[in-house]
Coordinates of C-alpha atoms in Angstrom, one line a residue:
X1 CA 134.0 120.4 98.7
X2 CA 135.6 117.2 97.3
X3 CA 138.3 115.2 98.9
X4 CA 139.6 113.6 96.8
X5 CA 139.8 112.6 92.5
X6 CA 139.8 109.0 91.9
X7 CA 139.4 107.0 88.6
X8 CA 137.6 103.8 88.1
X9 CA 140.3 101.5 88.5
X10 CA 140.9 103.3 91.8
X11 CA 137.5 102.7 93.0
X12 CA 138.0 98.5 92.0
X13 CA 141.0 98.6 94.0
X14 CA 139.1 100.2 97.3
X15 CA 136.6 97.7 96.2
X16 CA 139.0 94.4 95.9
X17 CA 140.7 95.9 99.1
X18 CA 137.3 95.8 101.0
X19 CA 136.5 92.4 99.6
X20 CA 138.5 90.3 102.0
X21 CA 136.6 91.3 104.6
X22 CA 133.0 92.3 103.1
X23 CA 130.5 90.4 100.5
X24 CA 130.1 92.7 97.9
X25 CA 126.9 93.7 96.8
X26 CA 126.4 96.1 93.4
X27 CA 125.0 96.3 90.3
X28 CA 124.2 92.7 88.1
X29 CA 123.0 93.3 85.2
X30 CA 120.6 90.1 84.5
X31 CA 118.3 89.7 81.5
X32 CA 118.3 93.1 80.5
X33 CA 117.6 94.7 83.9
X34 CA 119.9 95.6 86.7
X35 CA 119.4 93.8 90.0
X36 CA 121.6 94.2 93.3
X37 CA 123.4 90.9 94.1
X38 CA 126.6 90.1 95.5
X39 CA 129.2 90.0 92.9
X40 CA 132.2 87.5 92.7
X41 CA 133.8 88.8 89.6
X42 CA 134.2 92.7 90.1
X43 CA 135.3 93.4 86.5
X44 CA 132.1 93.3 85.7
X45 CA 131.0 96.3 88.2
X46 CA 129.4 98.9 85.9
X47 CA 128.9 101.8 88.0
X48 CA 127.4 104.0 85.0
X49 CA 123.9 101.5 85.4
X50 CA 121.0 103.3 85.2
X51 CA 118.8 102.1 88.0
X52 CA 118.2 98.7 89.8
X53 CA 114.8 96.7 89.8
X54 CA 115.0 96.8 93.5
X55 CA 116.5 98.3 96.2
X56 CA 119.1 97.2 98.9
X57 CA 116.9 96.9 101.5
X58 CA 116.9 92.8 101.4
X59 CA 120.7 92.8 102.4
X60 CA 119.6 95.2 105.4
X61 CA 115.8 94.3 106.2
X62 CA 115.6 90.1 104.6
X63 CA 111.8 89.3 103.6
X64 CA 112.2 86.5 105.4
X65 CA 114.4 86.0 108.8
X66 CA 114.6 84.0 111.9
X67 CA 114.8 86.5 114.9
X68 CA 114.9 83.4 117.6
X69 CA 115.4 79.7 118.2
X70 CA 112.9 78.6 121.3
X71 CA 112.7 74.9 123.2
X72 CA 110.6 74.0 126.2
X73 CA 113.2 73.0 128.7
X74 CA 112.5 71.6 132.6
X75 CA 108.5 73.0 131.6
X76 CA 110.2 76.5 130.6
X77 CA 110.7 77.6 127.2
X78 CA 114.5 79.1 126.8
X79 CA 115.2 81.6 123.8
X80 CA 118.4 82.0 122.0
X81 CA 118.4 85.1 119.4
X82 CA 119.7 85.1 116.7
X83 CA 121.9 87.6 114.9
X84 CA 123.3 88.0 111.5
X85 CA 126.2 90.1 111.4
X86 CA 127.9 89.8 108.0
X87 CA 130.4 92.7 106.4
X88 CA 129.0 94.0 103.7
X89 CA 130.3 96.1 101.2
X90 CA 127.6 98.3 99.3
X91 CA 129.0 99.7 95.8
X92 CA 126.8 101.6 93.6
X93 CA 124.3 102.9 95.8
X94 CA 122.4 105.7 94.3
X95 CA 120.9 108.9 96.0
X96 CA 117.5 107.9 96.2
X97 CA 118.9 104.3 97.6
X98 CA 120.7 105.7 100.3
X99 CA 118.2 108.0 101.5
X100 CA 115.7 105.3 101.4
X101 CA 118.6 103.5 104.0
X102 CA 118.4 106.1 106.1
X103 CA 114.9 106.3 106.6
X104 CA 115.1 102.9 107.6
X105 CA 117.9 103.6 109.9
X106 CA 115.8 106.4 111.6
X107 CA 112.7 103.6 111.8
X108 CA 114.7 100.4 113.3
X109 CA 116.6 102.6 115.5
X110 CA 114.2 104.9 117.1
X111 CA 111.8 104.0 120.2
X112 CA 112.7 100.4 120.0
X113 CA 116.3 99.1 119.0
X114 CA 115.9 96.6 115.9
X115 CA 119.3 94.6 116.8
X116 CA 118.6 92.0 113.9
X117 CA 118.4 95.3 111.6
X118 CA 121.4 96.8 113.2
X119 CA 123.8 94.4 113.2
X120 CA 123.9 93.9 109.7
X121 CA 123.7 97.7 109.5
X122 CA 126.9 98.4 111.3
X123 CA 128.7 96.3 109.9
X124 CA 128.0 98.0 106.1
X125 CA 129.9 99.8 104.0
X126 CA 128.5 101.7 101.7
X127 CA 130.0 103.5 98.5
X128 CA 127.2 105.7 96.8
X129 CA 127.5 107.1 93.4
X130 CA 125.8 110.4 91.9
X131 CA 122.9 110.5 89.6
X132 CA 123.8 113.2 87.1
X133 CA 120.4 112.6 85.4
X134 CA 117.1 111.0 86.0
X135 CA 117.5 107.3 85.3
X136 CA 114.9 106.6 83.8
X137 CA 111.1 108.3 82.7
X138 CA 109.1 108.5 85.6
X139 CA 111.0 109.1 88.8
X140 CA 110.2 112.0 90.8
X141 CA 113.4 112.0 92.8
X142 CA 113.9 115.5 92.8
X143 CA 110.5 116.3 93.9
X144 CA 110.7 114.3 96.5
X145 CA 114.4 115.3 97.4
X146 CA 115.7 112.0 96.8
X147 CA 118.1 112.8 94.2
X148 CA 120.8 114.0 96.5
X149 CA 122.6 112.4 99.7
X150 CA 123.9 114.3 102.0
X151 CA 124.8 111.4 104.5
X152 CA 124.1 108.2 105.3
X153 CA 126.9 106.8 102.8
X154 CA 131.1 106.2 103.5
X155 CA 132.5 107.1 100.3
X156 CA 130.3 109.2 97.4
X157 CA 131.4 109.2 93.6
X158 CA 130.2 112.2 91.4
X159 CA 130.8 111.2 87.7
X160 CA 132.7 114.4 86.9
X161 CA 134.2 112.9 83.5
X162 CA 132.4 110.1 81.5
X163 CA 135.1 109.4 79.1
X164 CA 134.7 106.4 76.4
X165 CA 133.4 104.3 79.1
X166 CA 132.6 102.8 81.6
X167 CA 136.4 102.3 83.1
X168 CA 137.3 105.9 81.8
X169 CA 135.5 107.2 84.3
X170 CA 136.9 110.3 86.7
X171 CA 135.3 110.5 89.7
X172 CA 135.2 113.7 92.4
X173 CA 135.2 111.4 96.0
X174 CA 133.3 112.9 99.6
X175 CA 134.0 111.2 102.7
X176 CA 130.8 110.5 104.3
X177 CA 132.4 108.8 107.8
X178 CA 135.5 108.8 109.4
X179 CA 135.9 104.8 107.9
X180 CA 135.7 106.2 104.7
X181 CA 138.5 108.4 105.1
X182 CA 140.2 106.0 107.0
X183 CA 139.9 103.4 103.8
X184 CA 141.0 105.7 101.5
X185 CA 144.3 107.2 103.5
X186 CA 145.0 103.3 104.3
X187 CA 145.3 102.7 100.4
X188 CA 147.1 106.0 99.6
X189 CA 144.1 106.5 96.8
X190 CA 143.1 109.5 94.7
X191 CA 144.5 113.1 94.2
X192 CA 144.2 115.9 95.9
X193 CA 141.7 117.9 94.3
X194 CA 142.8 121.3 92.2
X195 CA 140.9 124.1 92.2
X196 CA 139.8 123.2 88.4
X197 CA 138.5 120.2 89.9
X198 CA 136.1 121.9 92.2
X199 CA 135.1 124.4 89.7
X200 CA 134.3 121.0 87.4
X201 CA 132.3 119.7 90.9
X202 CA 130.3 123.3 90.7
X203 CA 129.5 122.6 86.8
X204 CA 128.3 119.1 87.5
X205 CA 126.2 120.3 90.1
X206 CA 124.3 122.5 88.3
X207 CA 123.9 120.5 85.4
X208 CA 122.5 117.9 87.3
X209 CA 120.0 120.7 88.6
X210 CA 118.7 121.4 85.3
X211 CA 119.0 117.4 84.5
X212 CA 116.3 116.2 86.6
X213 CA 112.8 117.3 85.8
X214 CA 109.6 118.0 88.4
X215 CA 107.0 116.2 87.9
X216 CA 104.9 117.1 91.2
X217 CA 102.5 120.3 90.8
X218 CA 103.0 120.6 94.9
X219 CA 106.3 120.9 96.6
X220 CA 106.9 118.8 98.8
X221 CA 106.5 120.6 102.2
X222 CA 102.7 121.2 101.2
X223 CA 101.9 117.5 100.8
X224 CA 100.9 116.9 104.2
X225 CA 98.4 119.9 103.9
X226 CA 97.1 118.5 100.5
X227 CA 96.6 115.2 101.7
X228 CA 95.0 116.4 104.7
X229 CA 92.5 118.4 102.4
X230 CA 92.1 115.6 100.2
X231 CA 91.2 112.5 102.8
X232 CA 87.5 112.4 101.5
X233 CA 88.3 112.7 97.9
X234 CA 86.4 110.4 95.2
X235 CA 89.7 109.7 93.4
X236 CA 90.8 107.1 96.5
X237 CA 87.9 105.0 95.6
X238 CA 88.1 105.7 91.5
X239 CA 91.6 104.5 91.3
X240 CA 91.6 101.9 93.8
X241 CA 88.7 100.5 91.4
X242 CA 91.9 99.2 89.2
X243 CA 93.8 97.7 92.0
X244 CA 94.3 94.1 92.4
X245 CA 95.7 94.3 96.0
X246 CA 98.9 92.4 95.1
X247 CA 101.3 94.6 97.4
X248 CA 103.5 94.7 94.1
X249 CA 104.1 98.5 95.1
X250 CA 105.0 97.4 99.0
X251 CA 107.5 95.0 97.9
X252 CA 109.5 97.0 95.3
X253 CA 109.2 100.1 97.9
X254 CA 112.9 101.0 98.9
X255 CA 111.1 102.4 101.8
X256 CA 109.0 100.2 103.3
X257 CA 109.6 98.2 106.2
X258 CA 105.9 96.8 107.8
X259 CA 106.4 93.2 108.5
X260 CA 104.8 90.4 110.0
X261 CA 106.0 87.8 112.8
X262 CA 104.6 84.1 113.2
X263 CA 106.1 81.3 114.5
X264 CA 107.3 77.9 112.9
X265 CA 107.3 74.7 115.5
X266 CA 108.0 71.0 115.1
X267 CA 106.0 68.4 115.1
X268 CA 106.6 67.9 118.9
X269 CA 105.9 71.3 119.9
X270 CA 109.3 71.7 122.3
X271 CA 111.2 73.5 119.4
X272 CA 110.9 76.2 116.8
X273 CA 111.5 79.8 115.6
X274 CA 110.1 83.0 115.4
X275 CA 110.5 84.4 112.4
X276 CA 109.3 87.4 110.5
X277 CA 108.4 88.5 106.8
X278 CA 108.0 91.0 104.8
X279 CA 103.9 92.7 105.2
X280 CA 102.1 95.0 103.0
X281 CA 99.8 97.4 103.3
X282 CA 97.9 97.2 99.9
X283 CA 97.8 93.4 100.6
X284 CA 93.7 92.9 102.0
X285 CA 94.6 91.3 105.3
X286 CA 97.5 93.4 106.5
X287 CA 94.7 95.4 108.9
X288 CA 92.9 92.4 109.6
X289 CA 93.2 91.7 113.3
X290 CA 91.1 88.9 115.7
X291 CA 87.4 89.0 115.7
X292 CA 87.9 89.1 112.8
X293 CA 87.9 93.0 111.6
X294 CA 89.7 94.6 108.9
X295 CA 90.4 98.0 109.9
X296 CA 90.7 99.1 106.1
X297 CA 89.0 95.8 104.0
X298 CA 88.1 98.3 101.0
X299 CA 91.6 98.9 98.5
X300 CA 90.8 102.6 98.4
X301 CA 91.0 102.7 102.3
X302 CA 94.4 100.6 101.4
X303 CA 95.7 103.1 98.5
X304 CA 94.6 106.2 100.8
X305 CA 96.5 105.1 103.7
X306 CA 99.7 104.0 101.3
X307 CA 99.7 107.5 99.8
X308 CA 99.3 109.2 103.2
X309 CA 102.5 107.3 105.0
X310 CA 104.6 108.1 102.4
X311 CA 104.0 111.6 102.0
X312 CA 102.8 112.6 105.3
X313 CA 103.0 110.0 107.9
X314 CA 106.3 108.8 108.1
X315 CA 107.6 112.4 108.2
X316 CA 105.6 113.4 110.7
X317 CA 107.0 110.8 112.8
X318 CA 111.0 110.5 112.2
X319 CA 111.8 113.9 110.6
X320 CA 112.7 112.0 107.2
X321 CA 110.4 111.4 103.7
X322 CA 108.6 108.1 103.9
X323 CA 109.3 108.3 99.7
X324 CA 112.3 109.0 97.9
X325 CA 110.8 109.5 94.5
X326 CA 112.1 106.6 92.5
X327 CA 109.0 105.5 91.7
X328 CA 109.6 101.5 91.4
X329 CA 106.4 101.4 92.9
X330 CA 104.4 102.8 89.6
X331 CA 107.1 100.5 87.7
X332 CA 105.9 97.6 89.7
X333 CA 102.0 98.0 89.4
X334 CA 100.4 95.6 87.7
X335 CA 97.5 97.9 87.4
X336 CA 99.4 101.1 86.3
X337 CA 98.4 103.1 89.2
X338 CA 100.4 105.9 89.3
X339 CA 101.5 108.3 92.2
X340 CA 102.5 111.4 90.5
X341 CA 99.0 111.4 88.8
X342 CA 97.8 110.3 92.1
X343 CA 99.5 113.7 93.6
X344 CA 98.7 115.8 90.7
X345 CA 94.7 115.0 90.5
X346 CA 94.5 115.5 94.0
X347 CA 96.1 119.1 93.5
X348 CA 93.6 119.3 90.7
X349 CA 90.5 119.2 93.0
X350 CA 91.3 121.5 95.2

């Protein structure tokens, strides 16, 4: 059911109405490729972009960030933690994107509150727009079941009619939070939508069904079982054979969020930070622990372990996919290892 029909200049005006008070953070295209970044002129937001180099997740989750300031004070060292909260307003967040967000939601939230996570987190808006078609060759969003949101977004735009362009666009709008609504009513934006308009919504959606293609020959449910077969298979060590351990794949993974924490001191060693960064697992010394041992010092033990928390692992733990299907991670490769063919051989062998 929609709520509401809104064009594209109605969407720039909830977006210059949200500015004020948010960064804004969409779609750039740069070079030929489209990156998120925070935008300062908004009539160049292109909401019609096919798909983004990278994720969000650096506006959420930074590769690099202090979590504390630390001195040595009367011969005790005091702590004051630091917190970034800064409003920011996410437009132009695909399905896959936001699903990827709410994994990571599930992960900093559960057990052990992340509050450096969090904050920022709260205090994010986030406007998602539909994919009526794969973006690009390769994804295996739908296999995955990354190609729709359900929640885990404030406002969501389905591209009901395309138009000429990009600023022709008619959107069908779902309220994903009560802020959303709120935002919305505040503005007096959109129509009510007609009952042509939610027979157009039903079109769409089946369109969009037939749009994307599957590229998995196992369904997602019976992953964890094929993985579990497949744990001695000769294809971990044959394809790892091409893999430079570079961690290209970790740091284009919308989904990832393994990180490492170090401190930084002065030169009188009364002062400093803790900070953390960004980890890998394909990277060689990400298992590497004091000794020293390497619990996994051989890439395929590395590519076998990657494979398993995205398709097994992480479910099993917070109830949500640890892979959303967009596959940046075979994009990113330097060695062209591929998962699907990763999934597909393994369903091959058995």
């Amino acid at each position: 059911m929609l709520d509401r029909i809104i064009t594209h200049a109605e969407v720039l005006r909830i977006v210059a109405d949200l500015a004020p008070e948010h960064r804004i953070v969409g779609p750039v295209l740069r070079g030929g490729q489209y990156f998120y970044e925070i935008l300062t002129d908004l009539s160049g937001l292109d909401l019609t972009f096919s798909y983004c180099v990278y994720g969000p997740r650096a506006f959420l989750f930074p590769p690099t960030e202090t979590l504390f300031q630390f001195s040595r004070q009367n011969g005790r060292f005091e702590s004051t933690l630091s917190i970034e909260r800064v409003p920011t307003a996410f437009v132009g967040v695909h399905p896959c994107d936001i699903n990827a967000i709410r994994l990571l939601d599930r992960v900093f939230s559960k057990d052990h509150r992340d509050e450096h996570y969090l904050s920022r987190r709260e205090c994010a808006f986030i406007i998602g727009v539909d994919c009526a078609k794969e973006c690009t060759v390769g994804v295996f969003c739908a296999d995955m079941h990354g190609n729709v949101a359900k929640d885990g977004f404030d406002l969501m735009l389905f591209p009901l009619e395309q138009g000429s362009g990009p600023n022709d666009m008619r959107y069908g709008l779902v309220f994903g939070s009560k802020r959303g609504e709120v935002r919305l009513q505040k503005g007096s934006i959109g129509a009510i939508p007609k009952a042509a308009d939610e027979r157009a919504m039903e079109e769409y959606q089946r369109r969009k069904e037939a749009a994307f293609p599957h590229r998995l020959k196992t369904r997602l449910e019976e992953l964890p079982s094929l993985l579990n077969r497949s744990y001695d298979s000769l294809l971990w060590e044959a394809t790892a054979r091409r893999c430079y351990s570079c961690g290209s794949c970790n740091m284009a993974c919308p989904t990832c969020y393994c990180f490492n924490i170090f401190d930084e001191t002065d030169m009188t060693l009364t002062r400093g930070e803790r900070k953390r960064e960004w980890d890998g697992c394909q990277l060689e010394k990400f298992a590497e622990v004091a000794g020293p041992h390497n619990f996994r010092p051989k890439a395929a033990s590395r590519l076998r372990h990657r494979i398993f928390r995205k398709a097994k692992w992480v479910k099993d733990q917070s109830g949500i996919a640890g892979c959303v299907g967009c596959a940046r991670c075979d994009r990113a490769c330097t060695a062209k290892i591929n998962s699907v063919e990763i999934y597909n051989q393994l369903a091959e062998e058995i």
